[in-house]
mmCIF file of C-alpha atoms in Angstrom:
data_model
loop_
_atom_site.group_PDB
_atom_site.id
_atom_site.type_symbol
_atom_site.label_atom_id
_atom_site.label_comp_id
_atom_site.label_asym_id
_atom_site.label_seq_id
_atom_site.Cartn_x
_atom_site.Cartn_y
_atom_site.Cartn_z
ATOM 1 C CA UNK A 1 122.656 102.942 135.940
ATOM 2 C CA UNK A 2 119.435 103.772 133.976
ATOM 3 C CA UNK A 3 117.561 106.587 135.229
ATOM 4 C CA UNK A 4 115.166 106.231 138.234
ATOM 5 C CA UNK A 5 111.977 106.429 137.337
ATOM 6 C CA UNK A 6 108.585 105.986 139.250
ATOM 7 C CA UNK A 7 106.101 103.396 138.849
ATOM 8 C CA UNK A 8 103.409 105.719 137.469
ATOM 9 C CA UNK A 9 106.299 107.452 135.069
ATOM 10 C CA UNK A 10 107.143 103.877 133.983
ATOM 11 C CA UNK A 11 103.402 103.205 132.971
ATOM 12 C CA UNK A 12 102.768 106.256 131.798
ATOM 13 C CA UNK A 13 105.857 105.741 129.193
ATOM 14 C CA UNK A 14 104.455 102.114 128.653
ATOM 15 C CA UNK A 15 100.754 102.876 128.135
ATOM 16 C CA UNK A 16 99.763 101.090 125.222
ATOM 17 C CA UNK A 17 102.770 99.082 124.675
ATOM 18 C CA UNK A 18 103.121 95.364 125.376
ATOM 19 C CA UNK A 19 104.826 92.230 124.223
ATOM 20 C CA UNK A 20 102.407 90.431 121.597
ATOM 21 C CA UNK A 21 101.694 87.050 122.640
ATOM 22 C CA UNK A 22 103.084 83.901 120.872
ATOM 23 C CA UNK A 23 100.032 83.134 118.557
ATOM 24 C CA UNK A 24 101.141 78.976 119.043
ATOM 25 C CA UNK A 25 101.084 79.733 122.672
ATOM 26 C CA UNK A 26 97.745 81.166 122.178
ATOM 27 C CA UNK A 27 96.459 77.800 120.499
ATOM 28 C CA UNK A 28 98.357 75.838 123.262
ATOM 29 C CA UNK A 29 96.418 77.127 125.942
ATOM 30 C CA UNK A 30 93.786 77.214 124.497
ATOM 31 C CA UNK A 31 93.775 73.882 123.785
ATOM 32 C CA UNK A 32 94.759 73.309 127.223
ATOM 33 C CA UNK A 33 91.631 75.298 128.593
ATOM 34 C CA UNK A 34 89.675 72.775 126.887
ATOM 35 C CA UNK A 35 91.139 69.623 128.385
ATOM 36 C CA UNK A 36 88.415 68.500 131.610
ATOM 37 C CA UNK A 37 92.046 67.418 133.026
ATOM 38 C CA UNK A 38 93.691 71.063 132.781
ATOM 39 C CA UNK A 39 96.335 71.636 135.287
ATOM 40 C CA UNK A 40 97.952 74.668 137.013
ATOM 41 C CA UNK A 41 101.124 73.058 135.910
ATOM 42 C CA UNK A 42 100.609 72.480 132.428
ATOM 43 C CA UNK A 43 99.360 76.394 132.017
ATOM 44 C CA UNK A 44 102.225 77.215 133.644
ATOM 45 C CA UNK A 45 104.496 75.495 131.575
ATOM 46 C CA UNK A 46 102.923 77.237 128.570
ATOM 47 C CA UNK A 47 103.095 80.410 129.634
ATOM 48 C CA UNK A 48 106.789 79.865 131.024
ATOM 49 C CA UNK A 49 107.510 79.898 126.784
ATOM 50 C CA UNK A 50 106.438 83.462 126.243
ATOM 51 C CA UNK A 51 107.575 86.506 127.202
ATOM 52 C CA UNK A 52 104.267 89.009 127.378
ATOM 53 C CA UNK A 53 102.420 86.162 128.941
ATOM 54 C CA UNK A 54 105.132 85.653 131.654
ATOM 55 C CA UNK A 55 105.509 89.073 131.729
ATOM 56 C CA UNK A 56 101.537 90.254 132.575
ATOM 57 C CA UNK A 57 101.227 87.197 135.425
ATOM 58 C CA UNK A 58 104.081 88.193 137.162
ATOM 59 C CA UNK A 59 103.109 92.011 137.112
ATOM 60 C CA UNK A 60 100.099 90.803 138.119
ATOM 61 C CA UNK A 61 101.392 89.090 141.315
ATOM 62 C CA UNK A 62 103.448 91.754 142.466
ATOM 63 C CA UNK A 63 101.046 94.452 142.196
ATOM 64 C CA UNK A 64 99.965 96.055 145.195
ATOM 65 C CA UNK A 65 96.764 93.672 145.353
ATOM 66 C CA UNK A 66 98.454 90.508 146.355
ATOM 67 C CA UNK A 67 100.882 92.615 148.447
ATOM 68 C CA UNK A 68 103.543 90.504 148.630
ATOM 69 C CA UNK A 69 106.661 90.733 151.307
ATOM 70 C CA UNK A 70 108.953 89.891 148.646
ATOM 71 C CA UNK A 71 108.797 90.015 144.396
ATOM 72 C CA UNK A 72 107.981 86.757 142.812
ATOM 73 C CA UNK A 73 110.695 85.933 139.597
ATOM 74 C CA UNK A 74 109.156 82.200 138.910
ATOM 75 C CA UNK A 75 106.941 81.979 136.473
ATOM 76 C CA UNK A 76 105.350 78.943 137.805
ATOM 77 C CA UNK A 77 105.153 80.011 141.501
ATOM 78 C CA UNK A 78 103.169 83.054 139.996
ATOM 79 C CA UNK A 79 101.076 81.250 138.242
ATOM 80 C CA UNK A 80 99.811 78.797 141.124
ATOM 81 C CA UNK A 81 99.391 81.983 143.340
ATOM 82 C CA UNK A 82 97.108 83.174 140.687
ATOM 83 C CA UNK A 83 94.992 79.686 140.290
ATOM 84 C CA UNK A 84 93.139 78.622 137.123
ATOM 85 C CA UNK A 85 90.650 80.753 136.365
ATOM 86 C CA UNK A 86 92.632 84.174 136.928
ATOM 87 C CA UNK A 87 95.362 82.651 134.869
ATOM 88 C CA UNK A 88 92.820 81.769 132.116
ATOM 89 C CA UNK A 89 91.255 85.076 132.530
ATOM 90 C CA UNK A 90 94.472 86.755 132.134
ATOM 91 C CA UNK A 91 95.894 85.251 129.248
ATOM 92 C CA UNK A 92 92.015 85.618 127.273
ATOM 93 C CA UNK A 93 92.806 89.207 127.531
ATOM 94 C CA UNK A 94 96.072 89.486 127.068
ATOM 95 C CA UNK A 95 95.613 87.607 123.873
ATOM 96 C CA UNK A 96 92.612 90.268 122.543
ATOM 97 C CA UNK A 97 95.163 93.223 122.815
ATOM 98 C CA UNK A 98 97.970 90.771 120.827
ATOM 99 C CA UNK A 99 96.184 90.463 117.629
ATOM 100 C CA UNK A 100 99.388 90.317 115.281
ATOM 101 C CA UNK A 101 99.129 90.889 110.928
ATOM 102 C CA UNK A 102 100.990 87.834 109.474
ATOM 103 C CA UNK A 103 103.848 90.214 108.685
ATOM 104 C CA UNK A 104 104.884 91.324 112.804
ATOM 105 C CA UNK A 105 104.802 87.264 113.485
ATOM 106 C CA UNK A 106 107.049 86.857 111.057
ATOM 107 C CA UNK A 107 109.371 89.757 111.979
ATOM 108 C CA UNK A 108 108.878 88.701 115.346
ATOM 109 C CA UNK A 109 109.889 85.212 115.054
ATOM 110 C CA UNK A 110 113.415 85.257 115.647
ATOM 111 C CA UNK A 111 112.644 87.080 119.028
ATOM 112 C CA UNK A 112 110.224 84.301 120.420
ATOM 113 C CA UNK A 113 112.742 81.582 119.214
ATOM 114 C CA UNK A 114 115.808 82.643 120.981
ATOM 115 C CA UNK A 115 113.748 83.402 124.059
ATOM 116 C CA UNK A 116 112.541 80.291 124.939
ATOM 117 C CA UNK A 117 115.747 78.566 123.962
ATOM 118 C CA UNK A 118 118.031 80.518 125.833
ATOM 119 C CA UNK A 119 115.856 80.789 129.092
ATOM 120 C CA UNK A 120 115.843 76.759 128.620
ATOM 121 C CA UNK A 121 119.977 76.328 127.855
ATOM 122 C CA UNK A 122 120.866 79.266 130.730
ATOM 123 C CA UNK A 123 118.970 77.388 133.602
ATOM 124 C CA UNK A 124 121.177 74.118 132.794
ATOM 125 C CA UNK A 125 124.170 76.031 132.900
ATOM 126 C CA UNK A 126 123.297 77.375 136.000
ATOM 127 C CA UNK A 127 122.403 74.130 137.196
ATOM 128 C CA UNK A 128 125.755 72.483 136.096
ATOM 129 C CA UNK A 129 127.958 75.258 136.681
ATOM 130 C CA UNK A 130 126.726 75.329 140.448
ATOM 131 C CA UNK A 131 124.435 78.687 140.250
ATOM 132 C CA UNK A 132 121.900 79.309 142.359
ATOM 133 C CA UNK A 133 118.709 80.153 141.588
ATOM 134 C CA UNK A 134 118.088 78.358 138.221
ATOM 135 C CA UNK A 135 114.959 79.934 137.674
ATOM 136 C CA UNK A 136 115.988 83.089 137.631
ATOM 137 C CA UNK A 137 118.211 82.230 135.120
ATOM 138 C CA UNK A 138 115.385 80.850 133.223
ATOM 139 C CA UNK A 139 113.382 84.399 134.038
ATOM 140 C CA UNK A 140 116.042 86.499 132.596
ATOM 141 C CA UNK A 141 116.870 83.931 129.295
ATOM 142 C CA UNK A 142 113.341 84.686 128.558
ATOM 143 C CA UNK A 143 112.706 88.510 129.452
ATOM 144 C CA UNK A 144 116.820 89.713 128.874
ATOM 145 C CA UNK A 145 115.546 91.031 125.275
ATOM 146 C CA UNK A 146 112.006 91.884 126.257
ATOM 147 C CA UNK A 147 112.992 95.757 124.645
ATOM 148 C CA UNK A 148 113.725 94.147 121.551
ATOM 149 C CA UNK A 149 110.442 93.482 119.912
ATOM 150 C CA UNK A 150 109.143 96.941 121.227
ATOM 151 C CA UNK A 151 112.266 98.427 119.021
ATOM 152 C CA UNK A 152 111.192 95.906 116.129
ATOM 153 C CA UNK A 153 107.864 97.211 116.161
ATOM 154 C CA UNK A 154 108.587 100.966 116.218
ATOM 155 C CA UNK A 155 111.393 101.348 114.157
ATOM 156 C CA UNK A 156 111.289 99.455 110.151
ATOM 157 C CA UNK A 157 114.760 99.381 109.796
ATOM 158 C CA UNK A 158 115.822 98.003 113.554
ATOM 159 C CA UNK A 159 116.844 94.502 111.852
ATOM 160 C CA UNK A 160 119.465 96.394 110.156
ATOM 161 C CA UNK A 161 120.871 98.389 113.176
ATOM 162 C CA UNK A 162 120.848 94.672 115.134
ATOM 163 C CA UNK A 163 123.109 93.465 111.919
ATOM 164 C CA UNK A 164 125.509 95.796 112.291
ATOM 165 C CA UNK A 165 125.953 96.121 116.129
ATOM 166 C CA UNK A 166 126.380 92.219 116.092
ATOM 167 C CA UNK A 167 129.187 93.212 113.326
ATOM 168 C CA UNK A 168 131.294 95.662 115.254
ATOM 169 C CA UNK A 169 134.527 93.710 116.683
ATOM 170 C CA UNK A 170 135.175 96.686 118.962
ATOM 171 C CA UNK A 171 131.715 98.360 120.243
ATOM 172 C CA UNK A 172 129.024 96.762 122.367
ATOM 173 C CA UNK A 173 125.951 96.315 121.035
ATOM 174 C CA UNK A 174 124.012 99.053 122.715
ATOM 175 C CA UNK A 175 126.383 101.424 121.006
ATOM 176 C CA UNK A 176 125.612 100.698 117.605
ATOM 177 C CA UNK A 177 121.860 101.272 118.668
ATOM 178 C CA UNK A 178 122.385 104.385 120.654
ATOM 179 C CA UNK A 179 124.362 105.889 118.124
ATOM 180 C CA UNK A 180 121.354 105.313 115.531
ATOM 181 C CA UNK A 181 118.430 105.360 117.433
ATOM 182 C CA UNK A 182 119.504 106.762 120.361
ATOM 183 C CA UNK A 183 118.036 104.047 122.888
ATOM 184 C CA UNK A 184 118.771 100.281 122.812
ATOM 185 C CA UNK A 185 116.482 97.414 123.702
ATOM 186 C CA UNK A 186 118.857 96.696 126.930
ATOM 187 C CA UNK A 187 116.938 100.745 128.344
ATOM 188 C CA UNK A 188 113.640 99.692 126.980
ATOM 189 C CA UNK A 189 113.832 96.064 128.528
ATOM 190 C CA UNK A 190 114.789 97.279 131.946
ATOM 191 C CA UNK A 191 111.525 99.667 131.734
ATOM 192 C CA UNK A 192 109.543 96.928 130.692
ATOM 193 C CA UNK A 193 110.849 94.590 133.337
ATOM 194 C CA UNK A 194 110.136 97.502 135.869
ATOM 195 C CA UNK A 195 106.383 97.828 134.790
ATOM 196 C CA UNK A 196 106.128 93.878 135.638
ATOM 197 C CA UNK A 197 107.436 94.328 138.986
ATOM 198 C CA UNK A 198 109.995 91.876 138.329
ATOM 199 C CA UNK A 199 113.042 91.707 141.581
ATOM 200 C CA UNK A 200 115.779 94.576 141.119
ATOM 201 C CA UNK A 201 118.572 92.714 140.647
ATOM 202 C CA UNK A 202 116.945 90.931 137.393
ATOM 203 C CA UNK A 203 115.742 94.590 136.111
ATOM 204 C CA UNK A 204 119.560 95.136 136.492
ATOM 205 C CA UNK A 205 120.712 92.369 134.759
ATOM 206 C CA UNK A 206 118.044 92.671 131.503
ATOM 207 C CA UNK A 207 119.662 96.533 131.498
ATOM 208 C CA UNK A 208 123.401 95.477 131.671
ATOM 209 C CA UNK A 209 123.229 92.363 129.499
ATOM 210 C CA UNK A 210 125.798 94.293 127.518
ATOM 211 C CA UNK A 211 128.056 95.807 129.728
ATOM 212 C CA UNK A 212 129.056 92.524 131.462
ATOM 213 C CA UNK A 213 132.625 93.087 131.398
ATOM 214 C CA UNK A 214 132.213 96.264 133.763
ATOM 215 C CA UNK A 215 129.710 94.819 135.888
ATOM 216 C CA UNK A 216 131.809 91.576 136.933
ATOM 217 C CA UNK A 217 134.613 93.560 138.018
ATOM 218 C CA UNK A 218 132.363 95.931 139.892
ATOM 219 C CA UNK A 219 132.260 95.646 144.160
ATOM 220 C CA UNK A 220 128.630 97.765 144.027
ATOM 221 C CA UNK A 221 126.984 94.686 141.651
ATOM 222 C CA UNK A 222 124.399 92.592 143.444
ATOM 223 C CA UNK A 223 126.854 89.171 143.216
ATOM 224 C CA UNK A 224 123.109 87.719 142.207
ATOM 225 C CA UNK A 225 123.234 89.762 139.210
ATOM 226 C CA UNK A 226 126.714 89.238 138.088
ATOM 227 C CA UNK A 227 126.016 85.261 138.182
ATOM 228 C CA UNK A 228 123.305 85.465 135.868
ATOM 229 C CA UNK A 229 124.837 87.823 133.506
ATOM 230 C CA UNK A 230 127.813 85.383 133.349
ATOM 231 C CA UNK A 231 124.908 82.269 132.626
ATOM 232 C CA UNK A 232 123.150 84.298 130.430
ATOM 233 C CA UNK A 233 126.111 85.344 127.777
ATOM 234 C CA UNK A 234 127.448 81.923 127.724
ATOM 235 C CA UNK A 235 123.750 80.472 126.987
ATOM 236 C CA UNK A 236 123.528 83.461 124.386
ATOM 237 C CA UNK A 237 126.496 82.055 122.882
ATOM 238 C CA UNK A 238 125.460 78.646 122.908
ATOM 239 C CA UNK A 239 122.184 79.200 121.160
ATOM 240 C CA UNK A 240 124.011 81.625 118.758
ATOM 241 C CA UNK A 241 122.182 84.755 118.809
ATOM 242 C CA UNK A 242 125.095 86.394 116.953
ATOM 243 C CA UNK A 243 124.118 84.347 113.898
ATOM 244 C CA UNK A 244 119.976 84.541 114.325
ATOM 245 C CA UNK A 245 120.007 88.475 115.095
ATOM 246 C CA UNK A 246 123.593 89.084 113.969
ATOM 247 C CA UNK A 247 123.607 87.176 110.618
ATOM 248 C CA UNK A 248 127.219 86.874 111.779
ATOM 249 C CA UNK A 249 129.939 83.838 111.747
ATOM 250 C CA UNK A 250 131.849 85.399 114.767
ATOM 251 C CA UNK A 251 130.131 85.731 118.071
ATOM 252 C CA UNK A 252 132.349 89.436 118.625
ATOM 253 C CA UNK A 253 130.879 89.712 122.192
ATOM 254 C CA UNK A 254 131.679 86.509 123.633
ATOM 255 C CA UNK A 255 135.297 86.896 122.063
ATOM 256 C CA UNK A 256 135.677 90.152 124.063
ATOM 257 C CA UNK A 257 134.346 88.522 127.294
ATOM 258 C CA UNK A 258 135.077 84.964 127.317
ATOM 259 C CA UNK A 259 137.999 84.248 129.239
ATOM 260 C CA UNK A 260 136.515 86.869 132.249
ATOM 261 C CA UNK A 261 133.753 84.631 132.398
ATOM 262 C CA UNK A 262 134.873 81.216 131.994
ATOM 263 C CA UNK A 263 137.474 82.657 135.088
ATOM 264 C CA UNK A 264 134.309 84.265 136.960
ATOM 265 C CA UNK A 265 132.789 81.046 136.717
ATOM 266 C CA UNK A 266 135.370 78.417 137.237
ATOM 267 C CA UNK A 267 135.696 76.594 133.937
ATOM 268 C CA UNK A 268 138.166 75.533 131.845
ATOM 269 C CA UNK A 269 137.905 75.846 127.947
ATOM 270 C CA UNK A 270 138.100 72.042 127.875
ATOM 271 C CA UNK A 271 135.091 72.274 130.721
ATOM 272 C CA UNK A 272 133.154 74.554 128.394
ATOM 273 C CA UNK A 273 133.427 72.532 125.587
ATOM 274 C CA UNK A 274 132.261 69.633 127.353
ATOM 275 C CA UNK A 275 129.544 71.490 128.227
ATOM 276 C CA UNK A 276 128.598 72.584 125.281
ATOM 277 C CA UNK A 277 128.276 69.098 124.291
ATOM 278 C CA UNK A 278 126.003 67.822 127.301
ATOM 279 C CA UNK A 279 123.877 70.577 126.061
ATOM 280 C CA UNK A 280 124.157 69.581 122.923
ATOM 281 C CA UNK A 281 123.314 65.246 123.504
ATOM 282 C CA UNK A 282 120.380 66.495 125.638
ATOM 283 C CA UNK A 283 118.613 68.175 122.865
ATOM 284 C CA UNK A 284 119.047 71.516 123.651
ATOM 285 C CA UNK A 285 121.448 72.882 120.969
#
């Protein structure tokens, strides 16, 4: 459990720091601004496929100003509480503070890629594995590494420590980063996810993405959060981060947990194989 911290301690330790946007994304809506037929929809669908966007509308939602009963974790019901303008508002300065050098969007590539590709593979597992809540599925596959760029950015030699945790057979990833930098992006994610108000049980799951093993056996886990940690390491291992971050041939982490979750979730290795391969003919792998 991370340490409790208060919303002003949160921003306080985030001032200054946010997720650069996507620059394409920038051009997309952008583009889409310009259209005379621009649609809630079609800005939400933009912003759905980047993580600081995504990230500032939903904070934006569940501040204190809209005053919400419950804590929005759809990107696109946000974004039609929000309307047009304040979207487009929103996202023009958002965009201002993201200026990016050529070098960070090429270091940051990798991060934007996996995000939008696991948010898009984990909410069709959930949907064929019977899961509720697909779009929170999508929410976390896009924000579960939100600490990672943040690391990227802070620290020159972070691609490194990434290589080597995905290397360790025996360790979990955090403990390769811990043990060199004495945080890991799973701590700084579940800060981040805090400052955008996103529901508990997500800012859970973005902080125990690598710890899955303890937290499906565990009576005091939110049974929410343990379903989309199980849909979120096999869409991981799907869209091989273990190779992209990892520059590994051996996903080490889904060896370790793959027949608790393919139990926790009710499917057979022949199952998950065919799975793999619907994924797969649809496009998505």
């Amino acid at each position: 459990m991370p340490q409790e911290l208060t919303d002003a301690q949160i921003s306080s330790l985030l001032k200054g720091i946010n997720i650069p946007p996507q620059p394409q994304v920038l051009v997309d809506l952008q583009m889409e601004q310009l259209d005379p037929q621009c649609s809630i929809n079609a800005l939400a669908k933009i912003i759905s496929q980047d993580v600081g966007l995504a990230g500032a509308v939903l904070k934006t939602v569940n501040s204190p100003f809209f005053n919400l009963t419950n804590k929005i974790s759809s990107i696109q019901q946000a974004v039609n509480l929000l309307g047009i303008d304040s979207v487009i508002s929103l996202v023009n300065a958002h965009s201002i503070r993201g200026a990016l050098s050529d070098e960070q969007i090429i270091a940051l590539g990798k991060f934007w890629d996996t995000a939008i590709d696991i948010a898009q593979v984990a909410t069709h597992v959930a949907k064929q594995i019977g899961i509720d809540s697909p779009e929170e599925a999508y929410t976390l596959g896009l924000f579960h590494n939100c600490g990672i760029p943040l690391l990227m950015m802070r620290y020159e030699n972070y691609p490194e420590v990434m290589q080597r945790a995905y290397a360790d057979p025996i360790n979990t990833i955090n403990a390769t980063e811990n043990a060199e930098l004495h945080t890991n992006h799973c701590v700084v994610g579940y800060y981040v996810a805090r400052s955008w108000k996103l529901p508990q049980h997500l800012c859970q799951a973005i902080h125990n993405h690598h710890q899955v093993a303890q937290q499906l056996v565990s009576d005091s886990v939110d049974s929410r959060e343990k379903n989309l940690l199980a849909v979120l390491k096999i869409a991981e291992h799907f869209c091989g981060n273990y190779k992209i971050f990892g520059q590994q041939t051996e996903d080490h982490e889904w060896q370790r947990l793959q027949e608790q979750i393919l139990i926790y979730v009710g499917l057979s290795q022949y199952d998950f194989e065919n799975l793999r391969q619907q994924l797969s003919d649809q496009g998505l792998l």
